[in-house]
Coordinates of C-alpha atoms and ligand atoms in Angstrom, one line a residue:
Chain R
M3 CA 17.2 -19.0 -16.8
S4 CA 16.1 -17.4 -13.6
V5 CA 12.8 -15.5 -13.8
V6 CA 13.7 -13.3 -10.8
K7 CA 17.3 -12.6 -10.0
V8 CA 18.3 -10.4 -7.1
Q9 CA 22.0 -9.5 -7.1
S10 CA 23.7 -8.2 -4.0
V11 CA 20.9 -5.9 -3.0
S12 CA 21.3 -3.6 0.0
K13 CA 18.8 -1.2 1.4
W14 CA 18.9 1.4 4.1
F15 CA 15.9 3.3 5.4
P16 CA 16.3 6.8 6.8
R17 CA 15.4 7.0 10.5
R18 CA 13.9 10.0 12.3
D19 CA 17.0 10.5 14.4
G20 CA 19.1 11.1 11.3
E21 CA 20.8 7.7 11.4
S22 CA 19.8 5.1 8.8
L23 CA 18.4 1.7 9.4
H24 CA 20.2 -1.1 7.5
V25 CA 17.4 -3.4 6.4
L26 CA 18.9 -5.6 3.7
Q27 CA 22.6 -6.6 3.3
N28 CA 23.9 -8.1 0.1
I29 CA 20.9 -10.2 -0.7
D30 CA 21.3 -12.7 -3.6
L31 CA 18.3 -14.6 -4.7
D32 CA 17.6 -16.8 -7.7
V33 CA 14.1 -17.9 -8.7
P34 CA 14.0 -20.4 -11.5
E35 CA 11.2 -20.5 -14.0
K36 CA 7.9 -22.1 -12.6
A37 CA 9.5 -22.5 -9.2
I38 CA 8.1 -21.6 -5.8
V39 CA 10.7 -19.9 -3.7
A40 CA 9.8 -19.2 -0.1
I41 CA 11.5 -16.5 2.0
V42 CA 11.3 -17.1 5.7
G43 CA 12.5 -14.9 8.5
A44 CA 11.5 -13.2 11.7
S45 CA 9.3 -10.2 11.8
G46 CA 11.1 -7.1 10.8
C47 CA 14.0 -8.8 8.9
G48 CA 13.1 -7.1 5.7
K49 CA 11.0 -9.7 3.8
S50 CA 8.3 -7.2 2.7
T51 CA 11.0 -4.7 1.7
L52 CA 12.7 -7.4 -0.5
L53 CA 9.4 -8.1 -2.2
N54 CA 8.8 -4.4 -2.7
I55 CA 12.2 -4.1 -4.3
I56 CA 11.5 -7.0 -6.6
A57 CA 8.1 -5.4 -7.5
G58 CA 9.8 -2.1 -8.3
L59 CA 8.0 -0.3 -5.6
V60 CA 11.2 0.4 -3.7
K61 CA 14.5 1.2 -5.2
P62 CA 17.5 -0.7 -3.8
D63 CA 20.5 1.4 -2.6
R64 CA 23.0 -1.2 -3.9
G65 CA 22.7 -4.1 -6.3
C66 CA 20.0 -4.8 -8.8
V67 CA 17.1 -7.0 -9.8
F68 CA 16.7 -8.8 -13.1
L69 CA 13.3 -10.0 -14.3
N70 CA 13.3 -12.5 -17.1
G71 CA 16.9 -11.6 -17.5
V72 CA 16.2 -7.9 -18.1
K73 CA 17.5 -5.3 -15.6
A74 CA 14.5 -3.9 -13.6
S75 CA 15.2 -0.4 -14.8
D76 CA 14.8 -1.6 -18.5
F77 CA 12.0 -4.1 -17.8
E78 CA 8.7 -3.2 -19.5
D79 CA 6.4 -6.1 -19.0
W80 CA 5.4 -5.1 -15.4
R81 CA 1.8 -6.2 -15.9
S82 CA 3.1 -9.8 -16.1
L83 CA 4.0 -9.5 -12.4
T84 CA 1.4 -9.3 -9.6
Y85 CA 1.7 -8.7 -5.9
M86 CA -0.5 -10.1 -3.2
F87 CA 0.1 -8.0 -0.2
Q88 CA 0.3 -8.8 3.5
E89 CA -3.1 -7.2 3.9
D90 CA -5.8 -8.1 1.4
R91 CA -6.3 -4.5 0.3
L92 CA -9.7 -5.1 -1.1
L93 CA -11.4 -1.8 -2.1
P94 CA -14.4 -1.6 0.3
W95 CA -16.6 0.3 -2.3
R96 CA -16.2 -2.5 -4.9
T97 CA -17.9 -5.9 -4.9
A98 CA -15.8 -9.1 -5.1
A99 CA -16.2 -9.2 -8.9
Q100 CA -15.3 -5.5 -9.2
N101 CA -12.2 -5.9 -7.0
V102 CA -11.0 -8.8 -9.2
A103 CA -11.6 -6.7 -12.3
F104 CA -9.4 -3.9 -10.9
G105 CA -6.2 -5.3 -12.5
L106 CA -7.9 -5.8 -15.8
E107 CA -9.1 -2.2 -15.9
A108 CA -5.5 -1.0 -15.6
A109 CA -4.5 -3.2 -18.5
G110 CA -7.4 -1.7 -20.6
V111 CA -9.2 -5.0 -21.2
A112 CA -12.6 -4.4 -22.8
R113 CA -15.7 -4.8 -20.6
P114 CA -17.1 -8.1 -22.1
E115 CA -13.8 -9.9 -21.9
R116 CA -13.3 -8.4 -18.4
R117 CA -16.6 -9.9 -17.2
E118 CA -15.8 -13.3 -18.6
R119 CA -12.3 -13.4 -17.1
V120 CA -13.5 -12.2 -13.7
A121 CA -16.2 -14.9 -13.6
E122 CA -13.6 -17.5 -14.7
T123 CA -11.1 -16.5 -12.0
L124 CA -13.7 -16.3 -9.3
A125 CA -14.7 -19.8 -10.2
L126 CA -11.1 -20.8 -10.1
V127 CA -10.8 -19.7 -6.5
G128 CA -14.2 -21.2 -5.6
L129 CA -16.1 -18.0 -5.1
S130 CA -18.6 -18.0 -8.0
G131 CA -21.6 -17.4 -5.7
F132 CA -20.1 -14.3 -4.1
A133 CA -19.4 -12.1 -7.1
D134 CA -21.7 -9.3 -5.9
A135 CA -20.8 -9.4 -2.2
Y136 CA -19.0 -6.4 -0.7
P137 CA -15.7 -7.1 1.2
H138 CA -17.3 -6.4 4.6
E139 CA -19.8 -9.2 3.8
L140 CA -17.1 -11.8 3.3
S141 CA -15.1 -13.9 5.8
G142 CA -11.4 -13.6 6.2
G143 CA -10.8 -16.7 4.1
M144 CA -13.1 -15.5 1.3
R145 CA -11.4 -12.1 1.3
S146 CA -8.0 -13.9 0.8
R147 CA -9.6 -15.7 -2.1
V148 CA -10.8 -12.5 -3.7
A149 CA -7.3 -11.0 -3.3
L150 CA -5.8 -14.1 -4.8
A151 CA -8.2 -13.9 -7.7
R152 CA -7.3 -10.2 -8.3
S153 CA -3.6 -11.3 -8.5
L154 CA -4.4 -14.1 -11.0
V155 CA -6.9 -12.5 -13.3
T156 CA -4.3 -10.8 -15.3
R157 CA -2.6 -14.2 -15.9
P158 CA 0.8 -13.1 -14.5
S159 CA 3.9 -15.1 -15.1
I160 CA 5.4 -13.9 -11.8
L161 CA 3.4 -13.8 -8.5
L162 CA 4.8 -12.2 -5.4
M163 CA 3.0 -13.2 -2.2
D164 CA 3.6 -11.5 1.2
E165 CA 2.3 -13.6 4.1
P166 CA -1.0 -13.7 2.3
F167 CA -2.6 -16.3 4.6
S168 CA -1.0 -15.4 8.0
K169 CA -4.2 -14.1 9.4
L170 CA -6.3 -17.2 8.5
D171 CA -6.9 -20.1 10.9
P172 CA -4.8 -23.2 10.3
S173 CA -7.4 -25.4 8.5
I174 CA -8.4 -22.6 6.0
R175 CA -4.7 -21.9 5.5
T176 CA -4.1 -25.5 4.5
Q177 CA -7.0 -25.2 2.1
M178 CA -5.4 -22.1 0.6
H179 CA -2.1 -23.9 0.2
D180 CA -3.8 -26.6 -1.8
E181 CA -5.5 -23.9 -3.9
V182 CA -2.2 -22.1 -4.6
L183 CA -0.5 -25.4 -5.7
R184 CA -3.4 -26.4 -7.9
I185 CA -3.6 -23.0 -9.6
K186 CA 0.1 -22.9 -10.0
E187 CA 0.0 -26.3 -11.7
L188 CA -2.8 -25.0 -14.0
M189 CA -1.3 -21.6 -14.9
G190 CA 2.3 -22.4 -14.5
M191 CA 3.6 -19.2 -13.0
T192 CA 6.7 -18.5 -10.9
I193 CA 6.0 -17.7 -7.2
V194 CA 8.0 -15.9 -4.6
F195 CA 6.3 -16.5 -1.3
V196 CA 7.1 -14.7 1.9
T197 CA 6.2 -16.2 5.3
H198 CA 7.4 -16.3 8.9
D199 CA 6.0 -19.8 9.2
V200 CA 8.6 -22.5 8.4
E201 CA 6.0 -25.3 7.9
E202 CA 4.1 -23.2 5.4
A203 CA 7.4 -22.7 3.5
V204 CA 8.2 -26.4 3.5
V205 CA 4.7 -27.4 2.3
L206 CA 4.7 -25.0 -0.6
A207 CA 8.3 -24.3 -1.8
D208 CA 10.9 -26.0 -4.0
K209 CA 13.4 -23.8 -2.3
V210 CA 13.4 -22.0 1.0
V211 CA 15.6 -19.0 1.7
V212 CA 16.1 -18.1 5.4
L213 CA 16.8 -14.5 6.2
N214 CA 18.4 -13.3 9.4
P215 CA 17.5 -9.9 10.9
R216 CA 19.3 -6.6 11.5
P217 CA 20.4 -6.3 8.8
G218 CA 18.5 -8.8 6.8
R219 CA 20.8 -11.2 5.0
V220 CA 20.6 -14.7 3.6
R221 CA 21.5 -17.2 6.2
E222 CA 20.7 -20.4 4.3
T223 CA 19.1 -21.7 1.2
Q224 CA 17.5 -25.1 1.3
E225 CA 16.1 -27.1 -1.6
I226 CA 12.9 -29.1 -0.6
R227 CA 12.7 -32.3 -2.7
L228 CA 9.6 -33.8 -1.2
P229 CA 6.9 -34.8 -3.6
Y230 CA 3.7 -32.8 -3.8
P231 CA 1.1 -32.8 -2.2
R232 CA 2.9 -32.4 1.1
D233 CA 1.1 -33.2 4.2
P234 CA 1.9 -30.6 6.8
L235 CA 1.7 -33.2 9.6
S236 CA 4.0 -35.8 7.9
P237 CA 7.4 -36.6 9.5
D238 CA 9.3 -35.5 6.4
V239 CA 7.9 -32.0 6.5
A240 CA 8.5 -31.8 10.2
E241 CA 12.1 -32.9 9.7
Q242 CA 12.7 -30.3 7.0
A243 CA 11.1 -27.6 9.2
R244 CA 13.3 -28.6 12.1
L245 CA 16.4 -28.2 10.0
L246 CA 15.4 -24.8 8.8
R247 CA 14.3 -23.6 12.2
R248 CA 17.8 -24.1 13.5
S249 CA 19.1 -21.3 11.3
L250 CA 16.2 -18.9 12.1
Chain V
M6 CA -33.4 -38.8 33.6
S7 CA -31.2 -35.9 32.6
A8 CA -33.1 -34.6 29.6
V9 CA -32.9 -30.9 29.4
P10 CA -36.4 -29.5 29.8
S11 CA -37.3 -27.2 27.0
S12 CA -39.9 -24.6 27.6
P13 CA -42.5 -24.5 24.9
A14 CA -42.1 -20.7 24.5
A15 CA -38.3 -20.9 23.8
P16 CA -37.7 -20.2 20.2
V17 CA -36.1 -23.1 18.3
D18 CA -33.7 -22.4 15.5
D19 CA -35.2 -24.6 12.8
G20 CA -33.0 -23.3 10.1
R21 CA -35.7 -21.3 8.5
P22 CA -35.2 -17.6 7.8
K23 CA -36.0 -15.4 10.8
P24 CA -39.2 -13.3 10.2
V25 CA -38.4 -9.6 10.0
P26 CA -39.7 -8.0 13.2
G27 CA -42.2 -5.2 12.8
A28 CA -40.1 -2.9 15.0
A29 CA -38.8 -0.8 12.2
R30 CA -42.2 -0.1 10.8
D31 CA -43.6 0.8 14.2
R32 CA -40.7 3.3 14.7
R33 CA -41.5 4.9 11.3
L34 CA -45.2 5.3 12.2
K35 CA -44.3 6.8 15.5
L36 CA -42.0 9.3 13.8
A37 CA -44.6 10.3 11.3
A38 CA -47.1 10.9 14.1
L39 CA -44.6 13.1 15.9
R40 CA -43.9 15.1 12.7
L41 CA -47.6 15.6 12.2
A42 CA -48.1 16.7 15.8
L43 CA -45.3 19.3 15.4
L44 CA -46.9 20.6 12.2
V45 CA -50.3 21.0 13.9
A46 CA -48.7 22.7 16.9
L47 CA -46.8 25.2 14.7
L48 CA -49.9 26.0 12.7
A49 CA -51.9 26.6 16.0
I50 CA -49.2 28.9 17.4
W51 CA -49.1 30.8 14.1
Q52 CA -52.9 31.1 14.0
V53 CA -53.1 32.4 17.6
A54 CA -50.2 34.9 17.0
S55 CA -51.7 36.2 13.8
L56 CA -54.9 37.2 15.7
G57 CA -53.0 39.8 17.6
A58 CA -51.0 41.3 14.8
P59 CA -52.0 43.2 11.6
P60 CA -51.7 41.1 8.4
F61 CA -48.7 43.0 7.1
V62 CA -46.7 42.0 10.2
L63 CA -48.0 38.4 10.5
P64 CA -50.7 37.1 8.1
S65 CA -52.8 34.2 9.2
P66 CA -52.2 30.7 7.8
M67 CA -55.5 30.9 5.9
R68 CA -54.5 34.2 4.3
V69 CA -51.1 32.8 3.3
W70 CA -52.8 29.7 1.9
E71 CA -55.0 31.9 -0.3
A72 CA -52.0 34.0 -1.4
W73 CA -50.1 30.8 -2.2
T74 CA -52.9 29.4 -4.4
A75 CA -53.2 32.7 -6.2
L76 CA -49.4 32.8 -6.6
V77 CA -49.2 29.3 -8.1
A78 CA -52.0 30.2 -10.5
S79 CA -50.2 33.4 -11.6
P80 CA -48.6 33.3 -15.0
T81 CA -45.0 34.1 -13.9
F82 CA -44.8 31.7 -10.9
W83 CA -43.3 28.8 -12.7
K84 CA -41.1 31.0 -14.8
D85 CA -39.6 32.8 -11.8
L86 CA -39.1 29.5 -10.0
G87 CA -37.5 28.0 -13.1
V88 CA -35.2 30.9 -13.6
T89 CA -34.0 30.8 -10.0
F90 CA -33.6 27.1 -10.0
E91 CA -31.6 27.2 -13.2
R92 CA -29.2 29.8 -11.7
I93 CA -28.7 27.8 -8.5
V94 CA -28.2 24.5 -10.4
T95 CA -25.8 26.1 -12.9
G96 CA -23.7 27.8 -10.2
F97 CA -23.7 24.6 -8.1
A98 CA -22.8 22.4 -11.0
L99 CA -19.9 24.6 -11.9
A100 CA -18.8 24.7 -8.2
A101 CA -19.0 20.9 -8.0
V102 CA -16.9 20.4 -11.2
F103 CA -14.3 22.9 -10.3
G104 CA -14.3 22.1 -6.6
V105 CA -13.7 18.4 -7.2
A106 CA -11.1 18.9 -10.0
I107 CA -9.1 21.5 -8.2
G108 CA -9.4 19.8 -4.8
L109 CA -8.1 16.5 -6.3
I110 CA -5.2 18.2 -8.0
L111 CA -4.2 20.2 -4.9
G112 CA -4.5 17.1 -2.9
A113 CA -2.4 15.0 -5.2
S114 CA 0.4 17.5 -5.4
K115 CA 1.8 18.8 -2.2
T116 CA 3.6 21.7 -3.7
L117 CA 0.5 23.0 -5.5
G118 CA -1.5 22.6 -2.3
E119 CA 0.9 24.6 -0.2
F120 CA 1.1 27.3 -3.0
F121 CA -2.6 27.8 -3.3
E122 CA -3.7 27.4 0.3
P123 CA -3.8 31.2 1.0
V124 CA -6.0 31.8 -2.0
L125 CA -8.6 29.5 -0.7
T126 CA -8.5 31.2 2.7
L127 CA -9.0 34.5 1.0
I128 CA -12.0 33.3 -1.0
T129 CA -13.7 31.7 2.0
T130 CA -13.3 34.8 4.2
V131 CA -15.0 37.1 1.6
S132 CA -18.8 37.2 2.4
S133 CA -21.4 36.3 -0.2
A134 CA -22.8 39.8 0.0
I135 CA -19.5 41.2 -1.2
W136 CA -19.4 38.6 -4.0
A137 CA -22.9 39.8 -5.0
I138 CA -21.7 43.4 -5.2
F139 CA -18.7 42.4 -7.3
A140 CA -20.9 40.3 -9.5
L141 CA -23.2 43.2 -10.0
I142 CA -20.3 45.4 -11.1
W143 CA -18.9 42.7 -13.4
F144 CA -22.0 41.1 -14.9
G145 CA -24.7 43.7 -14.3
L146 CA -28.4 42.6 -14.4
S147 CA -27.8 39.1 -15.8
N148 CA -28.1 35.5 -14.9
W149 CA -24.4 35.4 -14.4
T150 CA -24.5 37.6 -11.4
T151 CA -26.5 35.1 -9.4
I152 CA -24.6 32.1 -10.9
F153 CA -21.3 33.7 -9.9
V154 CA -22.5 34.3 -6.3
V155 CA -23.7 30.7 -5.9
F156 CA -20.5 29.5 -7.4
M157 CA -18.2 31.6 -5.1
T158 CA -20.2 30.4 -2.1
A159 CA -20.4 26.7 -2.9
M160 CA -17.1 26.1 -4.6
P161 CA -14.7 26.8 -1.7
L162 CA -16.8 24.5 0.5
I163 CA -16.6 21.6 -1.9
L164 CA -13.0 22.3 -2.8
T165 CA -11.9 22.3 0.9
T166 CA -13.7 19.1 1.7
V167 CA -12.4 17.3 -1.4
W168 CA -8.9 18.5 -0.6
Q169 CA -9.0 17.4 3.0
G170 CA -10.6 14.1 1.7
T171 CA -7.5 13.4 -0.4
R172 CA -5.5 13.2 2.9
T173 CA -7.7 10.3 4.0
V174 CA -6.9 8.2 0.9
N175 CA -5.3 4.9 1.9
A176 CA -1.7 4.8 0.7
D177 CA -1.9 1.0 0.5
F178 CA -4.6 1.3 -2.1
V179 CA -2.5 3.7 -4.1
E180 CA 0.4 1.3 -3.9
L181 CA -1.9 -1.5 -5.1
A182 CA -2.9 0.6 -8.1
R183 CA 0.8 1.2 -8.8
T184 CA 1.6 -2.5 -8.9
F185 CA -1.0 -2.8 -11.6
R186 CA 0.8 0.1 -13.3
M187 CA -2.3 2.4 -13.4
S188 CA -1.9 5.9 -14.8
Q189 CA -2.1 8.9 -12.5
A190 CA -5.6 9.7 -14.0
Q191 CA -6.7 6.1 -13.3
V192 CA -5.5 6.4 -9.7
L193 CA -7.5 9.6 -9.2
A194 CA -10.6 8.1 -10.7
K195 CA -10.5 4.7 -9.1
I196 CA -8.9 5.3 -5.7
Y197 CA -9.2 9.0 -4.8
L198 CA -12.7 9.7 -6.2
P199 CA -14.4 6.8 -4.4
T200 CA -12.6 7.6 -1.2
I201 CA -13.8 11.2 -1.1
L202 CA -17.3 10.6 -2.5
P203 CA -19.0 10.3 0.9
L204 CA -17.3 13.5 2.1
F205 CA -18.1 15.2 -1.2
F206 CA -21.7 14.2 -0.9
S207 CA -22.2 15.8 2.6
S208 CA -20.3 19.0 1.6
A209 CA -22.2 19.2 -1.7
R210 CA -25.5 19.0 0.2
L211 CA -24.4 21.9 2.5
A212 CA -23.0 23.9 -0.5
F213 CA -26.3 23.5 -2.4
G214 CA -28.2 24.8 0.6
F215 CA -25.9 27.8 1.1
G216 CA -26.0 28.5 -2.7
A217 CA -29.8 28.3 -2.8
R218 CA -30.0 30.8 0.1
V219 CA -27.5 33.4 -1.2
S220 CA -29.0 33.1 -4.7
L221 CA -32.1 35.0 -3.4
V222 CA -29.9 37.8 -2.0
A223 CA -28.0 38.0 -5.3
E224 CA -31.3 38.1 -7.2
T225 CA -32.6 41.0 -5.2
L226 CA -29.5 43.0 -6.1
G227 CA -28.7 41.9 -9.6
A228 CA -31.6 40.3 -11.5
S229 CA -34.8 41.4 -13.1
S230 CA -36.7 38.1 -12.7
G231 CA -36.6 35.2 -10.3
V232 CA -37.8 34.4 -6.8
G233 CA -35.5 36.9 -5.1
V234 CA -36.9 39.7 -7.3
R235 CA -40.5 38.8 -6.5
L236 CA -39.7 38.6 -2.7
K237 CA -38.2 42.1 -2.8
Q238 CA -41.3 43.4 -4.7
A239 CA -43.6 41.8 -2.2
A240 CA -41.6 43.3 0.7
D241 CA -41.6 46.8 -0.9
L242 CA -45.4 46.6 -1.2
L243 CA -45.8 45.2 2.3
Q244 CA -47.4 42.1 0.8
T245 CA -46.3 39.9 3.7
D246 CA -48.6 37.1 2.7
Q247 CA -46.7 36.9 -0.6
V248 CA -43.4 36.7 1.2
F249 CA -44.7 33.8 3.3
A250 CA -46.1 32.0 0.2
W251 CA -42.7 32.2 -1.5
T252 CA -40.9 31.1 1.6
L253 CA -43.1 28.1 2.0
T254 CA -42.7 27.2 -1.6
L255 CA -38.9 27.2 -1.3
V256 CA -39.0 25.2 2.0
A257 CA -41.3 22.6 0.4
L258 CA -39.0 22.3 -2.7
M259 CA -35.9 21.8 -0.6
L260 CA -37.6 19.1 1.5
A261 CA -38.8 17.4 -1.7
L262 CA -35.3 17.5 -3.2
E263 CA -33.9 15.9 0.0
A264 CA -36.5 13.2 0.2
L265 CA -36.8 12.4 -3.6
V266 CA -33.3 12.9 -4.9
L267 CA -30.6 13.1 -2.2
K268 CA -31.7 10.4 0.2
P269 CA -32.2 7.7 -2.6
L270 CA -29.0 8.7 -4.3
E271 CA -27.1 8.5 -1.1
A272 CA -28.5 5.1 -0.3
R273 CA -27.6 3.8 -3.8
L274 CA -24.1 5.3 -3.8
F275 CA -23.1 4.1 -0.4
R276 CA -24.6 0.6 -0.5
W277 CA -21.1 -0.7 0.1
K278 CA -20.8 0.8 3.6
K279 CA -21.1 -1.5 6.5
Q280 CA -24.3 -0.6 8.4
A281 CA -23.9 -0.2 12.1
E282 CA -26.2 -2.6 13.7
A283 CA -29.2 -0.7 14.9
S284 CA -29.7 -1.3 18.6
Ligands
ATP3 N1 9.2 2.9 4.3 C1 9.9 2.6 5.4 N2 10.6 3.6 6.0 C2 11.4 3.3 7.1 N3 11.5 2.1 7.6 C3 10.9 1.1 7.0 C4 10.1 1.3 5.9 N4 9.6 0.1 5.6 C5 10.1 -0.8 6.4 N5 10.9 -0.2 7.3 C6 11.7 -0.9 8.4 O1 12.4 -1.9 7.8 C7 12.4 -3.1 8.6 C8 12.0 -4.2 7.8 O2 10.6 -4.1 7.4 P1 9.8 -5.2 6.6 O3 8.4 -4.7 6.5 O4 10.5 -5.4 5.3 O5 9.9 -6.4 7.5 P2 9.2 -7.9 7.4 O6 10.2 -8.9 7.4 O7 8.2 -7.8 6.3 O8 8.3 -7.9 8.7 P3 6.9 -8.7 9.0 O9 7.2 -10.1 9.1 O10 6.5 -8.1 10.4 O11 6.0 -8.2 7.9 C9 11.6 -2.8 9.8 O12 12.4 -2.5 10.9 C10 10.8 -1.6 9.4 O13 10.5 -0.8 10.5
MG4 MG1 6.1 -7.9 6.0

């Protein structure tokens, strides 16, 4: 059964001149359980909008979304889904540990358990020594790790990631890919990963969906059957990326 | 030979922590010296000026000092001070609670905000003296007259700042809270409140100062005890040295409050802020 199913979703945004902007057209998407599905596409083709629709932050104008087979409007277990945004969105007045605890506070987890799980999750992303640092005291890579920890601490079964590493330099980005794959293996969640970087998609995903812009629609869906871990510099990855790039 | 000559004076980074330079301490000492010089100069001018004026116009520093020591020793001094302080703090605390709560609510709901905006303008344009007169009519000679005036002076200031502060709340953070399915109350407490806290703090400081000043006026009109009443009595009897003594007491108290409560509290609350590198 697919964990996330997007069924012929279309979306228009109103424009200031009274016209409307057609952002998504008849999008179909199937994300099987424990899969990593990457969505690639040029800037502005509606990738973030699609994730927002899956997360229930934006309502589609046509079509619908099913989560664990339940229609989004009837879905109740929203806390089993977390969203890592394009910006890290760390609250500047909270330390790393307090930022990670944010999601648990919403779920009403008691303080002692909260502390334990925050420490556990910070260790998981390799940030144990920085629990008390404020965001402005952390490097870009560390901030990404905190944001990742915040999305993981509630032990979600669905993780939506919107170009979470696009601002990091390549070597740190590769590190983060390894982390994501390792943690996914450990926690066994389903991931929808948005990126404009084809190599990143090929390294991470079981399935890559290519969107074309204006209006955003699915151009191609490609299964990636290479064994993990995938070396971003290997010829296999390069070949897959080349094939995908043709339809971008 | 192409060895780079290293001058013996050049500092080498040996990986050890850099010693903290003494510049900060020097600057503080210099500032303290400047403050002291200013104090001495003011006292000297005061002394010279008082030589050419009768004591009921301008008493000498010495005379004021004597009046002050006598005042502190008098049985009602602490009671008057306590009563006034209590009224200011009560009025201010009520203003803070209502100002923050109403400001948050008006900020979170656009319709309510637009509906109530004229009321706020109305309240801010009415002068504190008029509130004092209304208070006298409504509450008579009681604590509530002063409390009400402090409240009506401080509350609109705090409310306006909090309300405007809600517009600076980062919509991305609110969206983040929504993905965690936080309740509206949680969003207010965990996103809105921390965002407006720095603004609230500076407006509260201003509001407390205004409240403290108008409280004296209110007391001269509508109270039978408190610093304002004593000031008026002293003025009626032309005891100018008493007026000076009370004034100095109040100034000293405000300075102490700033240095012992507000500054440390501010430093603690806003530890998370990035410090601009001092140049
Ligand atoms: N709330 C909104 N109101 C109006 N237009 C919007 C809104 N959100 C997005 N858009 C428009 O929809 C289009 C798609 O935006 P979206 O953010 O989904 O693109 P994206 O693929 O994520 O781009 P990027 O790779 O740059 O992040 C853009 O043209 C954008 O201007
Ligand atoms: Mg985007």
